[in-house]
PDB file of C-alpha atoms in Angstrom:
ATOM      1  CA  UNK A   6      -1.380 -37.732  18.356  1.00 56.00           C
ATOM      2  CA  UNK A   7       1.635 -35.678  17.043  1.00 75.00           C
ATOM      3  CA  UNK A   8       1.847 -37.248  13.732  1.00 91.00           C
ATOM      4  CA  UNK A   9       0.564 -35.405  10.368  1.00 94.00           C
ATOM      5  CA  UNK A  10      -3.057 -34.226  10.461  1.00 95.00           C
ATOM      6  CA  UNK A  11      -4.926 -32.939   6.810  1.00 96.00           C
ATOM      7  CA  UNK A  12      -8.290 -31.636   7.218  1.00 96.00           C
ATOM      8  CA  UNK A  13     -11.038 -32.453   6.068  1.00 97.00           C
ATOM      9  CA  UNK A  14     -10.985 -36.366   4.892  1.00 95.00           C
ATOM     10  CA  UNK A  15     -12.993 -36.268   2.537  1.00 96.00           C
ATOM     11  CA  UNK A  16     -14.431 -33.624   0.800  1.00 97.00           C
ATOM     12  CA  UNK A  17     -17.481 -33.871  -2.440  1.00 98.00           C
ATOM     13  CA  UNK A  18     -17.670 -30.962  -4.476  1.00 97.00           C
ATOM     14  CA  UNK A  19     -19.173 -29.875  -8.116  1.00 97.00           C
ATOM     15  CA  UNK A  20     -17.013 -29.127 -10.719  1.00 97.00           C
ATOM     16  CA  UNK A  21     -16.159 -25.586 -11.219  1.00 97.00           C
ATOM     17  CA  UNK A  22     -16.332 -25.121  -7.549  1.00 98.00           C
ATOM     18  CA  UNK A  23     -12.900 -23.710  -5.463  1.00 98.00           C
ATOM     19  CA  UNK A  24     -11.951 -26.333  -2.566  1.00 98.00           C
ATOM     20  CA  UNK A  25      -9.234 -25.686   0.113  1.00 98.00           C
ATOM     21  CA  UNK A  26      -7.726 -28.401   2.095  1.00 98.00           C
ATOM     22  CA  UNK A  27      -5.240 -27.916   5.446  1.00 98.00           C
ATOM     23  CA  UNK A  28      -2.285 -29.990   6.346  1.00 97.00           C
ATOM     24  CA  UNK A  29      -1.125 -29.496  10.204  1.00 97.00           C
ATOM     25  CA  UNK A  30       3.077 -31.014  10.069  1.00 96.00           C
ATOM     26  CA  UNK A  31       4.743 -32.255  12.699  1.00 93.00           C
ATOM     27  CA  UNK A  32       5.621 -29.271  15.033  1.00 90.00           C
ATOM     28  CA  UNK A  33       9.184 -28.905  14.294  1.00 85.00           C
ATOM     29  CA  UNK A  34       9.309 -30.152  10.790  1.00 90.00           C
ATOM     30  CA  UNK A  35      10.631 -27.409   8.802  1.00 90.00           C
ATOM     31  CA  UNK A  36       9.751 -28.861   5.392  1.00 92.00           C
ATOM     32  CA  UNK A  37       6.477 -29.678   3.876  1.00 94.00           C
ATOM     33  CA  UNK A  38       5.017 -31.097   0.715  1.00 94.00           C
ATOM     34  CA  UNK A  39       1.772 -31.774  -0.973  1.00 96.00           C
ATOM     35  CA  UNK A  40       1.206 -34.698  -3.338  1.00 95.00           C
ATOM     36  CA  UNK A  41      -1.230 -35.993  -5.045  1.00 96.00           C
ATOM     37  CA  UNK A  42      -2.514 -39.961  -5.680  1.00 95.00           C
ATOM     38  CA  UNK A  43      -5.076 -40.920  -8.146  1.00 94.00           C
ATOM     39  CA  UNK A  44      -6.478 -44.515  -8.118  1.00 89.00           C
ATOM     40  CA  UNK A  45      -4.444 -47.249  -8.801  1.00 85.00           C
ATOM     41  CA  UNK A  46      -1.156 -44.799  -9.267  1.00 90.00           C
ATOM     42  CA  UNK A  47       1.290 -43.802  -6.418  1.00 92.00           C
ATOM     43  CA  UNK A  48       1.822 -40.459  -4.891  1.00 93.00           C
ATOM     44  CA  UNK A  49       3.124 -37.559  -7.403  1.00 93.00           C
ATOM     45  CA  UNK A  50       4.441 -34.710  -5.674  1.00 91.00           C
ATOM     46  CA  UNK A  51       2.822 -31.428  -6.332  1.00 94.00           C
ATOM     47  CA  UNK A  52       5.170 -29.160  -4.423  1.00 93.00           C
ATOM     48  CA  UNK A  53       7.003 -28.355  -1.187  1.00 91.00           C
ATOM     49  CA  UNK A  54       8.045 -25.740   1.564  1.00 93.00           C
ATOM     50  CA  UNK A  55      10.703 -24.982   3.500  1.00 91.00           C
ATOM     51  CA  UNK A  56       9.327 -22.632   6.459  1.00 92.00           C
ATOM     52  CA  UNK A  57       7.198 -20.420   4.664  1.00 93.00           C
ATOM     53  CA  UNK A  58       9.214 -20.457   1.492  1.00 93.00           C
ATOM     54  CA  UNK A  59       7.688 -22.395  -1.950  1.00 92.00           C
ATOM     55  CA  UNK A  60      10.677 -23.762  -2.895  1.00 90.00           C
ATOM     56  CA  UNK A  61       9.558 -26.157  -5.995  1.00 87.00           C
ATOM     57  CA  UNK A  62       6.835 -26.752  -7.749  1.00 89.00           C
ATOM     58  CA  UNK A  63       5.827 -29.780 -10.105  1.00 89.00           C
ATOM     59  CA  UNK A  64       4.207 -29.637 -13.693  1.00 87.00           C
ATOM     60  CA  UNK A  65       1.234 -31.070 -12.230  1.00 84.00           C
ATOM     61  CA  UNK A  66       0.552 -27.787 -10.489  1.00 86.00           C
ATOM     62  CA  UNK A  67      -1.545 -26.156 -12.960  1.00 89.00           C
ATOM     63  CA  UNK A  68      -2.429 -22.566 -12.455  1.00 92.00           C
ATOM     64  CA  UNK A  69      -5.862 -23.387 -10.899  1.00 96.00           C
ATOM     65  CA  UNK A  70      -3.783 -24.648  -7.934  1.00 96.00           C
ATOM     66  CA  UNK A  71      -2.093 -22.412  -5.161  1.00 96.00           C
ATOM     67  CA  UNK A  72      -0.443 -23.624  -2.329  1.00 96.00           C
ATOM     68  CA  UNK A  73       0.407 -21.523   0.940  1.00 96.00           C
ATOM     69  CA  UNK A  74       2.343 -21.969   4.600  1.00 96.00           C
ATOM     70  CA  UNK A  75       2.000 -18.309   5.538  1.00 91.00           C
ATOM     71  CA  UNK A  76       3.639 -18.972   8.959  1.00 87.00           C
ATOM     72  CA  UNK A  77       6.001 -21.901   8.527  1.00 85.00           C
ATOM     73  CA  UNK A  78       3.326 -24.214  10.380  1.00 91.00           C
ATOM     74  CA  UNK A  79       0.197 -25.352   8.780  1.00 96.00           C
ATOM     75  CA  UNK A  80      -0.378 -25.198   4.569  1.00 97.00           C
ATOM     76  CA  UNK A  81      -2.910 -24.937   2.152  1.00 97.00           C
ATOM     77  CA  UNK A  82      -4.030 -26.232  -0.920  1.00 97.00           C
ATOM     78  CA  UNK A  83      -6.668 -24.676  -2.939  1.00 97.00           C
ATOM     79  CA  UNK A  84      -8.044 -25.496  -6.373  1.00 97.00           C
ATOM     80  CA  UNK A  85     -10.079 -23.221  -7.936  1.00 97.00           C
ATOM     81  CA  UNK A  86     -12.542 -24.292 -10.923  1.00 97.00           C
ATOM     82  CA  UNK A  87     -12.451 -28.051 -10.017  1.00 97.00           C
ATOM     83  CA  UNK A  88     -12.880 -30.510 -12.523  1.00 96.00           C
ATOM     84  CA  UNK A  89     -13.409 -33.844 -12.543  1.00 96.00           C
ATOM     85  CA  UNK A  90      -9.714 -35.065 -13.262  1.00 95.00           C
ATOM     86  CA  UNK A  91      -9.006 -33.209 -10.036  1.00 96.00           C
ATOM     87  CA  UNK A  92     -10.648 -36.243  -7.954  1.00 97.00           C
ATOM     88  CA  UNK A  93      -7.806 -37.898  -6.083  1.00 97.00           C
ATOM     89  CA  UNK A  94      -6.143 -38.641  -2.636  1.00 96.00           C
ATOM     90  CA  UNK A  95      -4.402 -35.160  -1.904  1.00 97.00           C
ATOM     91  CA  UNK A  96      -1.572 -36.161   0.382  1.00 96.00           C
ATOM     92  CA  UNK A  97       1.047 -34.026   2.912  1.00 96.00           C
ATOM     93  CA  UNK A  98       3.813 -35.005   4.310  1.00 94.00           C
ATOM     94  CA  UNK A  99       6.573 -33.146   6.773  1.00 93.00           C
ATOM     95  CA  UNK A 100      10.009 -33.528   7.207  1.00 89.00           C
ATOM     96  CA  UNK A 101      13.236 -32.300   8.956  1.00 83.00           C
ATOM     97  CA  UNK A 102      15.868 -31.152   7.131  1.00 75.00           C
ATOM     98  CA  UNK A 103      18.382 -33.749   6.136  1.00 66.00           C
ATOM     99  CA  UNK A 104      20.900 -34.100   8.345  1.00 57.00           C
ATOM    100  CA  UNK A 105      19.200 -33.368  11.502  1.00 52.00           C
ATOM    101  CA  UNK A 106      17.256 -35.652  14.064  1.00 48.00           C
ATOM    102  CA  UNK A 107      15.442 -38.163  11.644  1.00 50.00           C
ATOM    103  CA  UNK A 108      17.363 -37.547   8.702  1.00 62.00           C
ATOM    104  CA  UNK A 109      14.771 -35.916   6.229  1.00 71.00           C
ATOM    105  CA  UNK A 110      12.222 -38.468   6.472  1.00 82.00           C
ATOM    106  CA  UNK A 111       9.171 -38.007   5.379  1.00 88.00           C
ATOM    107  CA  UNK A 112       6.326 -38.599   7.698  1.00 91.00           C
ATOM    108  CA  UNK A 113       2.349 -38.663   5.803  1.00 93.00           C
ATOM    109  CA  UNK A 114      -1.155 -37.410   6.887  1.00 94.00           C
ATOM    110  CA  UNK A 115      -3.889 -39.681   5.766  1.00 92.00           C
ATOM    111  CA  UNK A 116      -5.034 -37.588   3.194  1.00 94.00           C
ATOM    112  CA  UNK A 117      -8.006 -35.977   2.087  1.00 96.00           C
ATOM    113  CA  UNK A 118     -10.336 -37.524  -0.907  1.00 96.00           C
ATOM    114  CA  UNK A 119     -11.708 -35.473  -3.259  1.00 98.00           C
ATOM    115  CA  UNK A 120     -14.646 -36.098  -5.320  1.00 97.00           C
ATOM    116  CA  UNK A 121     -15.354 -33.992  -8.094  1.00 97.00           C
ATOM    117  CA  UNK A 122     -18.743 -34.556  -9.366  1.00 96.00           C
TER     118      UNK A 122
ATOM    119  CA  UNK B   5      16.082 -38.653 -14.421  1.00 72.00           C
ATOM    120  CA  UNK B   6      14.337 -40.640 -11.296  1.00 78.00           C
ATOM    121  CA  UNK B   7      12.216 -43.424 -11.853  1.00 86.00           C
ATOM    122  CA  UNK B   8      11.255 -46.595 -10.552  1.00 92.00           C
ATOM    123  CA  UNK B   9       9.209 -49.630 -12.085  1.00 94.00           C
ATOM    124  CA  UNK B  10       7.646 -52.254  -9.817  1.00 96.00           C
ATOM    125  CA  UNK B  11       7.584 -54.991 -11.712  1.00 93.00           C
ATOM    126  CA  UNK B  12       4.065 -56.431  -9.971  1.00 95.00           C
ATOM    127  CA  UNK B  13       0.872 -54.524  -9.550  1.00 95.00           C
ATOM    128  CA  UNK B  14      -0.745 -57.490  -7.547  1.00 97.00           C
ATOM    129  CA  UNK B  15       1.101 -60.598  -5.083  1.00 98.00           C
ATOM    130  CA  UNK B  16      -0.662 -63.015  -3.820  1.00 98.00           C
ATOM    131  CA  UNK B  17       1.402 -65.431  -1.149  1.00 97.00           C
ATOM    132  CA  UNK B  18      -0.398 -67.497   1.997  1.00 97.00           C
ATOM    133  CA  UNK B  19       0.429 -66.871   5.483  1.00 97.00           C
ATOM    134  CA  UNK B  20       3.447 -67.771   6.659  1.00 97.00           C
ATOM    135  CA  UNK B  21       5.515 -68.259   3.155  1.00 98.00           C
ATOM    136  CA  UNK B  22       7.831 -65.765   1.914  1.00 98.00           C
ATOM    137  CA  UNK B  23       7.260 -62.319   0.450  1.00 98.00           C
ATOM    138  CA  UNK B  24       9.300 -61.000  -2.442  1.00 98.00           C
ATOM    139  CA  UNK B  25       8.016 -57.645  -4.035  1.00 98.00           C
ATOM    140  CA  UNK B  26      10.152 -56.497  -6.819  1.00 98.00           C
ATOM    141  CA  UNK B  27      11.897 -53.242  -7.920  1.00 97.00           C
ATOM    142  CA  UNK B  28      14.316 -51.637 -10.444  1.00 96.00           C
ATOM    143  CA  UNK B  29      15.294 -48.194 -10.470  1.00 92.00           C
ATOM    144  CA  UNK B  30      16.320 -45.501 -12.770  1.00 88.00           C
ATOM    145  CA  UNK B  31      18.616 -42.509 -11.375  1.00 79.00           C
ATOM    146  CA  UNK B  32      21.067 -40.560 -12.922  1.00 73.00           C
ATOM    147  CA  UNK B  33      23.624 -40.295  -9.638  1.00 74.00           C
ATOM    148  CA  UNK B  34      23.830 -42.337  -6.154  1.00 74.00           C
ATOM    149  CA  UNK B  35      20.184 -42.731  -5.544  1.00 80.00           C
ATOM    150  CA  UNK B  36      17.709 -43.124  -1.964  1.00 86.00           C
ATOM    151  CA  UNK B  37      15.832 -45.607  -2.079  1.00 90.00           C
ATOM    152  CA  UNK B  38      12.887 -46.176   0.149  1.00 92.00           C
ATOM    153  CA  UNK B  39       9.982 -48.886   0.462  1.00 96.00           C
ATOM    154  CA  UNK B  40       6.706 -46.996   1.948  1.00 95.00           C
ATOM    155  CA  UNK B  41       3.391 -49.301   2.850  1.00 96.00           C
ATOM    156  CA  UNK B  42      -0.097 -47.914   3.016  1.00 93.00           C
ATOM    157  CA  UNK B  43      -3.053 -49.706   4.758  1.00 91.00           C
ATOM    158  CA  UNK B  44      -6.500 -48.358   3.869  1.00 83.00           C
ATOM    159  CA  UNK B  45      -7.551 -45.389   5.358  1.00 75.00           C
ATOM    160  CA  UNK B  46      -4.269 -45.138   6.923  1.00 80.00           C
ATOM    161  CA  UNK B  47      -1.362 -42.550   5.600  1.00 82.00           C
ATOM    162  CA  UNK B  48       1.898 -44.011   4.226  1.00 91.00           C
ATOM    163  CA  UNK B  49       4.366 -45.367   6.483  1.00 92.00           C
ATOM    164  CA  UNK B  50       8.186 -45.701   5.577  1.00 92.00           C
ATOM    165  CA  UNK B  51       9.502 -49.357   6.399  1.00 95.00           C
ATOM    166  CA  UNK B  52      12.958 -48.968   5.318  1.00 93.00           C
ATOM    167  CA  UNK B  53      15.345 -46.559   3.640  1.00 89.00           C
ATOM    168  CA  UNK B  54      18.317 -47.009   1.329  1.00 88.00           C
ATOM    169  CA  UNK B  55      21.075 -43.894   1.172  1.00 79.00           C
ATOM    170  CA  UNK B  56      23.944 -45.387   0.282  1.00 74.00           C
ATOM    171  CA  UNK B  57      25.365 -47.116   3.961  1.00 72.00           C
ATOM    172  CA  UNK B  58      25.177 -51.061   4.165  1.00 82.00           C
ATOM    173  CA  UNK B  59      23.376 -52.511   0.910  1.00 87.00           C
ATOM    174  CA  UNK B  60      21.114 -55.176   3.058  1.00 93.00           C
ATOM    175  CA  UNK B  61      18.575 -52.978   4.700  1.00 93.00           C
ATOM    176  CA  UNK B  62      16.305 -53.917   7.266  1.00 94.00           C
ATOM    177  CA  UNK B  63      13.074 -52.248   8.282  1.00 94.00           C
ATOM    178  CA  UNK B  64      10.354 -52.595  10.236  1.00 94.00           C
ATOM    179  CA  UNK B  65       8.018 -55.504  10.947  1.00 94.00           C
ATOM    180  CA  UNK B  66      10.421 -58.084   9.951  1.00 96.00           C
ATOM    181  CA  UNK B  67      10.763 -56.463   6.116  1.00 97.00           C
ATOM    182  CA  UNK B  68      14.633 -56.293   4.391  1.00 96.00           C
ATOM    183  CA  UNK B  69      15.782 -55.226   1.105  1.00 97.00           C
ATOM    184  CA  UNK B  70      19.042 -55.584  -0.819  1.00 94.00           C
ATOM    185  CA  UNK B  71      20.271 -52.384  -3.247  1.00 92.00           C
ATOM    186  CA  UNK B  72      22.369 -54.022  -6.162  1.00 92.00           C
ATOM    187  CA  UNK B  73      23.474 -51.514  -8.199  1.00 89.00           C
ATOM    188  CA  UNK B  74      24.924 -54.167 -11.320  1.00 90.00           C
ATOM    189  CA  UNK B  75      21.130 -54.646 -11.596  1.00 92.00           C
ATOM    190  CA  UNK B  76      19.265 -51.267 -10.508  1.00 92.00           C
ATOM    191  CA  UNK B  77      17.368 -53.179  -8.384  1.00 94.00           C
ATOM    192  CA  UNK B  78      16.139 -53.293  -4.449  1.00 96.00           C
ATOM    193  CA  UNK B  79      13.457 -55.957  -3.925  1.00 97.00           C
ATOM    194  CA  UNK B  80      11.553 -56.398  -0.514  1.00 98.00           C
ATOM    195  CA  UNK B  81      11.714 -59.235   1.167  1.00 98.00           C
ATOM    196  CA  UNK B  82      10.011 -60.747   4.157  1.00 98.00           C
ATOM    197  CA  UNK B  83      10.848 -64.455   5.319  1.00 97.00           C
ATOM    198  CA  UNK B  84       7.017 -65.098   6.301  1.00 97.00           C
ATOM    199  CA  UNK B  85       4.100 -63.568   5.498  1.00 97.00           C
ATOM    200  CA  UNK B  86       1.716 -62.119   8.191  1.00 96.00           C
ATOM    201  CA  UNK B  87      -2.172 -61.197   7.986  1.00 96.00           C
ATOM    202  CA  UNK B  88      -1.607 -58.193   8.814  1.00 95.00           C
ATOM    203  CA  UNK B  89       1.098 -57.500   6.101  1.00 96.00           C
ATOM    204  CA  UNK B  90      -1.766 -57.322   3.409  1.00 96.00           C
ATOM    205  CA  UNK B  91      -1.405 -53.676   1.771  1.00 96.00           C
ATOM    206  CA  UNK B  92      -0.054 -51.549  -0.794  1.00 96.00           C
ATOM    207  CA  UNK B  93       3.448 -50.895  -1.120  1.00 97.00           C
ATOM    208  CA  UNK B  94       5.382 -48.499  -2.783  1.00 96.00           C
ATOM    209  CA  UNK B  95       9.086 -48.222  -4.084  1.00 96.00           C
ATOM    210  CA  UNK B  96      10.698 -45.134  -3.658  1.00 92.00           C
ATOM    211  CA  UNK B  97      13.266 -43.405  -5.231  1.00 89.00           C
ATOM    212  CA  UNK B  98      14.681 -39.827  -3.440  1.00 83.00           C
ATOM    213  CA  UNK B  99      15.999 -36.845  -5.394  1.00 72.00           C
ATOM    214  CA  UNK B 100      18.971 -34.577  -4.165  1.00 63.00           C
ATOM    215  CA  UNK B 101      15.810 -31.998  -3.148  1.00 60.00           C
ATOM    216  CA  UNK B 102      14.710 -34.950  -0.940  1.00 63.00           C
ATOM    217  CA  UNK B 103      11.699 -34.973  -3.089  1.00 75.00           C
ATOM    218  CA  UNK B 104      10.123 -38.565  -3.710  1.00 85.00           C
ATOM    219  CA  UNK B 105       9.356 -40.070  -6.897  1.00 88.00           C
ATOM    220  CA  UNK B 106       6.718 -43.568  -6.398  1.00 92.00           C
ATOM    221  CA  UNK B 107       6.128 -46.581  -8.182  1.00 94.00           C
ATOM    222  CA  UNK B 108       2.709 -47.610  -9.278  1.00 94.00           C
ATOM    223  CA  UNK B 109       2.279 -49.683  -5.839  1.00 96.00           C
ATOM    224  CA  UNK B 110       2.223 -53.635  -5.347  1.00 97.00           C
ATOM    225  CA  UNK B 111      -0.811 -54.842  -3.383  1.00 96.00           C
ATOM    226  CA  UNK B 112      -0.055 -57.473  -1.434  1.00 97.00           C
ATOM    227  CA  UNK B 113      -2.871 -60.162  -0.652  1.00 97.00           C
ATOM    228  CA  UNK B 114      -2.219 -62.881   2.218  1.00 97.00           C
ATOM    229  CA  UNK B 115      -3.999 -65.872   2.063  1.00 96.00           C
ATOM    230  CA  UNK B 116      -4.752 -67.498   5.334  1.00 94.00           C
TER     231      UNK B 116
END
């Protein structure tokens, strides 16, 4: 399967502990972006890369979150100090750049759940 | 600003009748406009996309939708409804940064 990957699925924790999810893009996506879905709400985007660059982040990022692509492939979200309005669907998705072969569309992982207890 | 309001969190048709989800936008310049489903457990999949070419779009899996700008709208459509269409779908609207802004979702519930 080429498509998106995030890793792991699902993930409990106890609040104030530090979690770290992985997203794995499509190999020759150059862009990539995290968002975030609570229940009943759609996807809010959290922030996204081009390569390894952090080109934007959203408000919603609070400084307990960081968010890494150290080699322009795989990223990483970790939140540090969870709390319990950190429980949601943490989505990725991976894109080209606009203009090229599939015109910037953006293709999702499945997400990983996170309970915060 | 980006925004978009689906005007129904729940639609309930029966198999083989039409589908009509609603949605009306908000954008301050030419906007993209996407429709995105999501099956559970499954990640979001894109079923059509809006940027500004012929205003009747079609999509996948038998899904259209129609951009009229005199009323910031672009409603999906399907001519008959399938089992396996039950899900939650999401308007989209795209900014310049090709960032996506989503609606609160319409779940879709066919009735056999």
């Amino acid at each position: 399967d080429t498509g998106v990957s995030q890793d792991p699925r699902h993930k409990i924790t106890k609040r104030g502990q530090n979690v770290t999810f992985r997203c794995d893009p499509i190999s020759e996506h150059n862009r990539l972006y995290w968002y975030r879905q609570t229940l009943g709400q759609g996807p809010e985007f959290l922030t996204y890369f081009q390569n390894e660059a952090q080109l934007e982040k959203s408000r919603l990022l609070s400084d307990r979150f960081s968010a890494e692509r150290p080699k322009g492939s795989f990223s990483t979200l970790e939140i540090q100090r969870t709390e319990q309005g950190d429980s949601a669907m943490y989505l990725c998705a991976s894109s080209s750049l606009p203009g090229l072969a599939g015109d910037g569309e953006q293709f999702f992982g499945p997400g990983t759940r996170l309970t915060v207890l | 600003a980006q925004s978009v309001t689906q005007l129904d969190s729940h639609v309930s048709v029966s198999e083989g009748t039409p589908v009509l989800l609603r949605c009306n936008y908000s954008s301050s310049y030419s906007p993209s406009l996407f429709w995105y489903v999501q099956h559970p457990n499954k990640g979001l999949q894109l079923l059509l996309k809006y940027t500004s070419a012929a205003t009747l779009v079609k999509g996948i899996n038998g899904f259209e939708a129609e951009f009229k700008k005199s009323e910031t709208s672009f409603h999906l459509t399907k001519p008959s409804a399938h089992m396996s269409d039950a899900a939650e779908y999401f308007c989209v609207v795209g900014t310049g940064a090709n960032n996506l802004f989503f609606g609160t979702g319409t779940r879709l519930t066919v009735i056999p």
